[in-house]
Amino acid sequence: MIRIREDIQAGLAKDPATRSALELFLTSPGLHALWSHQVAHMLWNWGWHIPARIHSQWTRFWTGIEIHPGATIGRRVVIDHGMGIVIGETAIVGDDVLIYHGVTLGGKINDRVKRHPTVGNNVLLGAGAKLIGDIEIGDGAMIGANAVVTKNVPAGAVIVGPQIRPIN
């Protein structure tokens, strides 16, 4: 369930400001939010939706990071400076993703369908990036700070600006 050692190694590899595993373990709101999400997600999958939502809301209160218990989060995801992150119910986040503060994986419709982004593996989501709707972000893509993404992004693409435009 909770992959403590693997998550700490990923955090140390992707955050040069963290000096030790102990520091990361004790002080990383991103790490705590991801571990808490694993518990909430388990409750959600058992059909215990209200306890799962209560658990995720307490995590939001303590960390400033809101991950819906229905969201699917991969392995070795790192949330750096997590304040203000929102990950919606039907979002899927792949493995080895780096997410900076203020990122939103949001929906744009109110129907009970897949309405949040799917983020591939080895993706970087820059500070303040907004990914909206049932879109796909390909493996290895980099989404720049404050980019607003409403369309699919191919694997390996680098997307920048408030109105997305590929630069490679």
PDB file of C-alpha atoms in Angstrom, residues 7-135:
ATOM      1  CA  ASP A   7       8.436   7.671  -2.371  1.00  0.00           C
ATOM      2  CA  ILE A   8      11.236   9.118  -0.247  1.00  0.00           C
ATOM      3  CA  GLN A   9      13.863   8.100  -2.823  1.00  0.00           C
ATOM      4  CA  ALA A  10      11.790   9.749  -5.582  1.00  0.00           C
ATOM      5  CA  GLY A  11      11.431  12.918  -3.521  1.00  0.00           C
ATOM      6  CA  LEU A  12      15.151  13.110  -2.826  1.00  0.00           C
ATOM      7  CA  ALA A  13      15.935  12.577  -6.503  1.00  0.00           C
ATOM      8  CA  LYS A  14      13.600  15.347  -7.693  1.00  0.00           C
ATOM      9  CA  ASP A  15      13.986  17.972  -4.944  1.00  0.00           C
ATOM     10  CA  PRO A  16      17.520  19.342  -4.564  1.00  0.00           C
ATOM     11  CA  ALA A  17      16.431  21.537  -1.626  1.00  0.00           C
ATOM     12  CA  THR A  18      15.730  18.505   0.560  1.00  0.00           C
ATOM     13  CA  ARG A  19      18.869  17.389   2.333  1.00  0.00           C
ATOM     14  CA  SER A  20      17.864  14.088   3.902  1.00  0.00           C
ATOM     15  CA  ALA A  21      15.273  11.349   3.954  1.00  0.00           C
ATOM     16  CA  LEU A  22      14.370  12.328   7.516  1.00  0.00           C
ATOM     17  CA  GLU A  23      13.760  15.942   6.487  1.00  0.00           C
ATOM     18  CA  LEU A  24      11.543  14.817   3.608  1.00  0.00           C
ATOM     19  CA  PHE A  25       9.649  12.345   5.809  1.00  0.00           C
ATOM     20  CA  LEU A  26       8.962  14.944   8.494  1.00  0.00           C
ATOM     21  CA  THR A  27       8.314  18.082   6.439  1.00  0.00           C
ATOM     22  CA  SER A  28       6.954  17.296   2.964  1.00  0.00           C
ATOM     23  CA  PRO A  29       3.261  18.136   2.598  1.00  0.00           C
ATOM     24  CA  GLY A  30       3.321  16.583  -0.878  1.00  0.00           C
ATOM     25  CA  LEU A  31       4.553  13.285   0.475  1.00  0.00           C
ATOM     26  CA  HIS A  32       2.008  13.338   3.293  1.00  0.00           C
ATOM     27  CA  ALA A  33      -0.826  14.177   0.890  1.00  0.00           C
ATOM     28  CA  LEU A  34       0.126  11.317  -1.431  1.00  0.00           C
ATOM     29  CA  TRP A  35       0.295   8.814   1.430  1.00  0.00           C
ATOM     30  CA  SER A  36      -2.999  10.051   2.813  1.00  0.00           C
ATOM     31  CA  HIS A  37      -4.539   9.778  -0.652  1.00  0.00           C
ATOM     32  CA  GLN A  38      -3.637   6.089  -0.763  1.00  0.00           C
ATOM     33  CA  VAL A  39      -5.750   5.539   2.358  1.00  0.00           C
ATOM     34  CA  ALA A  40      -8.635   7.669   1.036  1.00  0.00           C
ATOM     35  CA  HIS A  41      -8.472   5.916  -2.358  1.00  0.00           C
ATOM     36  CA  MET A  42      -8.666   2.523  -0.651  1.00  0.00           C
ATOM     37  CA  LEU A  43     -11.747   3.637   1.299  1.00  0.00           C
ATOM     38  CA  TRP A  44     -13.262   5.025  -1.926  1.00  0.00           C
ATOM     39  CA  ASN A  45     -12.719   1.725  -3.741  1.00  0.00           C
ATOM     40  CA  TRP A  46     -14.395  -0.144  -0.863  1.00  0.00           C
ATOM     41  CA  GLY A  47     -17.477   2.030  -1.469  1.00  0.00           C
ATOM     42  CA  TRP A  48     -16.952   4.030   1.720  1.00  0.00           C
ATOM     43  CA  HIS A  49     -17.304   7.333  -0.114  1.00  0.00           C
ATOM     44  CA  ILE A  50     -18.192   9.620   2.774  1.00  0.00           C
ATOM     45  CA  PRO A  51     -15.330   8.476   5.044  1.00  0.00           C
ATOM     46  CA  ALA A  52     -12.990   8.742   2.055  1.00  0.00           C
ATOM     47  CA  ARG A  53     -14.127  12.303   1.355  1.00  0.00           C
ATOM     48  CA  ILE A  54     -13.812  13.260   5.035  1.00  0.00           C
ATOM     49  CA  HIS A  55     -10.303  11.825   5.116  1.00  0.00           C
ATOM     50  CA  SER A  56      -9.296  13.709   1.962  1.00  0.00           C
ATOM     51  CA  GLN A  57     -10.740  16.960   3.315  1.00  0.00           C
ATOM     52  CA  TRP A  58      -8.682  16.637   6.500  1.00  0.00           C
ATOM     53  CA  THR A  59      -5.623  16.083   4.327  1.00  0.00           C
ATOM     54  CA  ARG A  60      -6.508  19.192   2.342  1.00  0.00           C
ATOM     55  CA  PHE A  61      -6.787  21.170   5.567  1.00  0.00           C
ATOM     56  CA  TRP A  62      -3.374  20.006   6.828  1.00  0.00           C
ATOM     57  CA  THR A  63      -1.408  20.094   3.556  1.00  0.00           C
ATOM     58  CA  GLY A  64      -3.150  22.561   1.232  1.00  0.00           C
ATOM     59  CA  ILE A  65      -3.315  19.788  -1.376  1.00  0.00           C
ATOM     60  CA  GLU A  66      -6.680  18.477  -2.535  1.00  0.00           C
ATOM     61  CA  ILE A  67      -6.699  15.043  -4.146  1.00  0.00           C
ATOM     62  CA  HIS A  68     -10.134  13.520  -4.658  1.00  0.00           C
ATOM     63  CA  PRO A  69     -10.205   9.974  -3.268  1.00  0.00           C
ATOM     64  CA  GLY A  70     -11.439   8.696  -6.628  1.00  0.00           C
ATOM     65  CA  ALA A  71      -8.336   9.948  -8.478  1.00  0.00           C
ATOM     66  CA  THR A  72      -5.765   7.375  -9.561  1.00  0.00           C
ATOM     67  CA  ILE A  73      -2.167   8.301  -8.709  1.00  0.00           C
ATOM     68  CA  GLY A  74       0.851   6.343  -9.966  1.00  0.00           C
ATOM     69  CA  ARG A  75       4.114   5.432  -8.285  1.00  0.00           C
ATOM     70  CA  ARG A  76       6.984   7.780  -7.417  1.00  0.00           C
ATOM     71  CA  VAL A  77       4.872  10.893  -7.990  1.00  0.00           C
ATOM     72  CA  VAL A  78       6.494  13.925  -6.385  1.00  0.00           C
ATOM     73  CA  ILE A  79       4.561  17.002  -5.310  1.00  0.00           C
ATOM     74  CA  ASP A  80       6.975  19.877  -4.713  1.00  0.00           C
ATOM     75  CA  HIS A  81       5.727  22.963  -2.809  1.00  0.00           C
ATOM     76  CA  GLY A  82       2.256  21.449  -2.941  1.00  0.00           C
ATOM     77  CA  MET A  83       0.069  24.347  -1.821  1.00  0.00           C
ATOM     78  CA  GLY A  84      -2.981  24.844  -3.995  1.00  0.00           C
ATOM     79  CA  ILE A  85      -2.873  21.606  -5.979  1.00  0.00           C
ATOM     80  CA  VAL A  86      -6.269  20.201  -6.987  1.00  0.00           C
ATOM     81  CA  ILE A  87      -6.639  16.752  -8.564  1.00  0.00           C
ATOM     82  CA  GLY A  88     -10.190  15.823  -9.571  1.00  0.00           C
ATOM     83  CA  GLU A  89     -12.100  12.592  -9.124  1.00  0.00           C
ATOM     84  CA  THR A  90     -11.535  10.995 -12.532  1.00  0.00           C
ATOM     85  CA  ALA A  91      -7.955  12.219 -12.994  1.00  0.00           C
ATOM     86  CA  ILE A  92      -5.281   9.638 -13.681  1.00  0.00           C
ATOM     87  CA  VAL A  93      -1.634  10.471 -12.948  1.00  0.00           C
ATOM     88  CA  GLY A  94       1.068   8.129 -14.239  1.00  0.00           C
ATOM     89  CA  ASP A  95       4.362   7.096 -12.673  1.00  0.00           C
ATOM     90  CA  ASP A  96       7.359   9.376 -12.016  1.00  0.00           C
ATOM     91  CA  VAL A  97       5.372  12.610 -12.425  1.00  0.00           C
ATOM     92  CA  LEU A  98       6.653  15.857 -10.884  1.00  0.00           C
ATOM     93  CA  ILE A  99       3.926  18.324  -9.876  1.00  0.00           C
ATOM     94  CA  TYR A 100       4.661  21.864  -8.686  1.00  0.00           C
ATOM     95  CA  HIS A 101       2.406  24.117  -6.601  1.00  0.00           C
ATOM     96  CA  GLY A 102      -0.865  25.502  -7.881  1.00  0.00           C
ATOM     97  CA  VAL A 103      -1.486  22.776 -10.484  1.00  0.00           C
ATOM     98  CA  THR A 104      -5.102  21.896 -11.267  1.00  0.00           C
ATOM     99  CA  LEU A 105      -6.284  18.706 -12.939  1.00  0.00           C
ATOM    100  CA  GLY A 106      -9.862  19.827 -13.342  1.00  0.00           C
ATOM    101  CA  GLY A 107     -13.038  19.005 -15.182  1.00  0.00           C
ATOM    102  CA  LYS A 108     -15.183  21.132 -17.432  1.00  0.00           C
ATOM    103  CA  ILE A 109     -18.466  19.209 -17.409  1.00  0.00           C
ATOM    104  CA  ASN A 110     -20.717  18.094 -14.557  1.00  0.00           C
ATOM    105  CA  ASP A 111     -21.701  14.669 -15.888  1.00  0.00           C
ATOM    106  CA  ARG A 112     -20.674  11.487 -14.044  1.00  0.00           C
ATOM    107  CA  VAL A 113     -18.180  10.438 -16.712  1.00  0.00           C
ATOM    108  CA  LYS A 114     -14.407  10.630 -17.184  1.00  0.00           C
ATOM    109  CA  ARG A 115     -14.011  14.408 -17.045  1.00  0.00           C
ATOM    110  CA  HIS A 116     -10.489  15.034 -15.724  1.00  0.00           C
ATOM    111  CA  PRO A 117      -7.064  14.725 -17.381  1.00  0.00           C
ATOM    112  CA  THR A 118      -4.966  11.622 -17.838  1.00  0.00           C
ATOM    113  CA  VAL A 119      -1.283  12.371 -17.296  1.00  0.00           C
ATOM    114  CA  GLY A 120       1.284   9.936 -18.686  1.00  0.00           C
ATOM    115  CA  ASN A 121       4.542   8.774 -17.149  1.00  0.00           C
ATOM    116  CA  ASN A 122       7.608  10.998 -16.583  1.00  0.00           C
ATOM    117  CA  VAL A 123       5.618  14.218 -17.013  1.00  0.00           C
ATOM    118  CA  LEU A 124       6.510  17.574 -15.445  1.00  0.00           C
ATOM    119  CA  LEU A 125       3.638  19.896 -14.513  1.00  0.00           C
ATOM    120  CA  GLY A 126       4.935  23.424 -13.897  1.00  0.00           C
ATOM    121  CA  ALA A 127       3.708  25.770 -11.178  1.00  0.00           C
ATOM    122  CA  GLY A 128       0.172  26.996 -11.749  1.00  0.00           C
ATOM    123  CA  ALA A 129      -0.493  24.794 -14.785  1.00  0.00           C
ATOM    124  CA  LYS A 130      -4.172  24.129 -15.410  1.00  0.00           C
ATOM    125  CA  LEU A 131      -5.137  20.932 -17.235  1.00  0.00           C
ATOM    126  CA  ILE A 132      -8.855  21.008 -17.881  1.00  0.00           C
ATOM    127  CA  GLY A 133     -11.168  18.313 -19.203  1.00  0.00           C
ATOM    128  CA  ASP A 134     -10.822  14.712 -20.336  1.00  0.00           C
ATOM    129  CA  ILE A 135      -7.514  15.254 -22.116  1.00  0.00           C
TER     130      ILE A 135
END
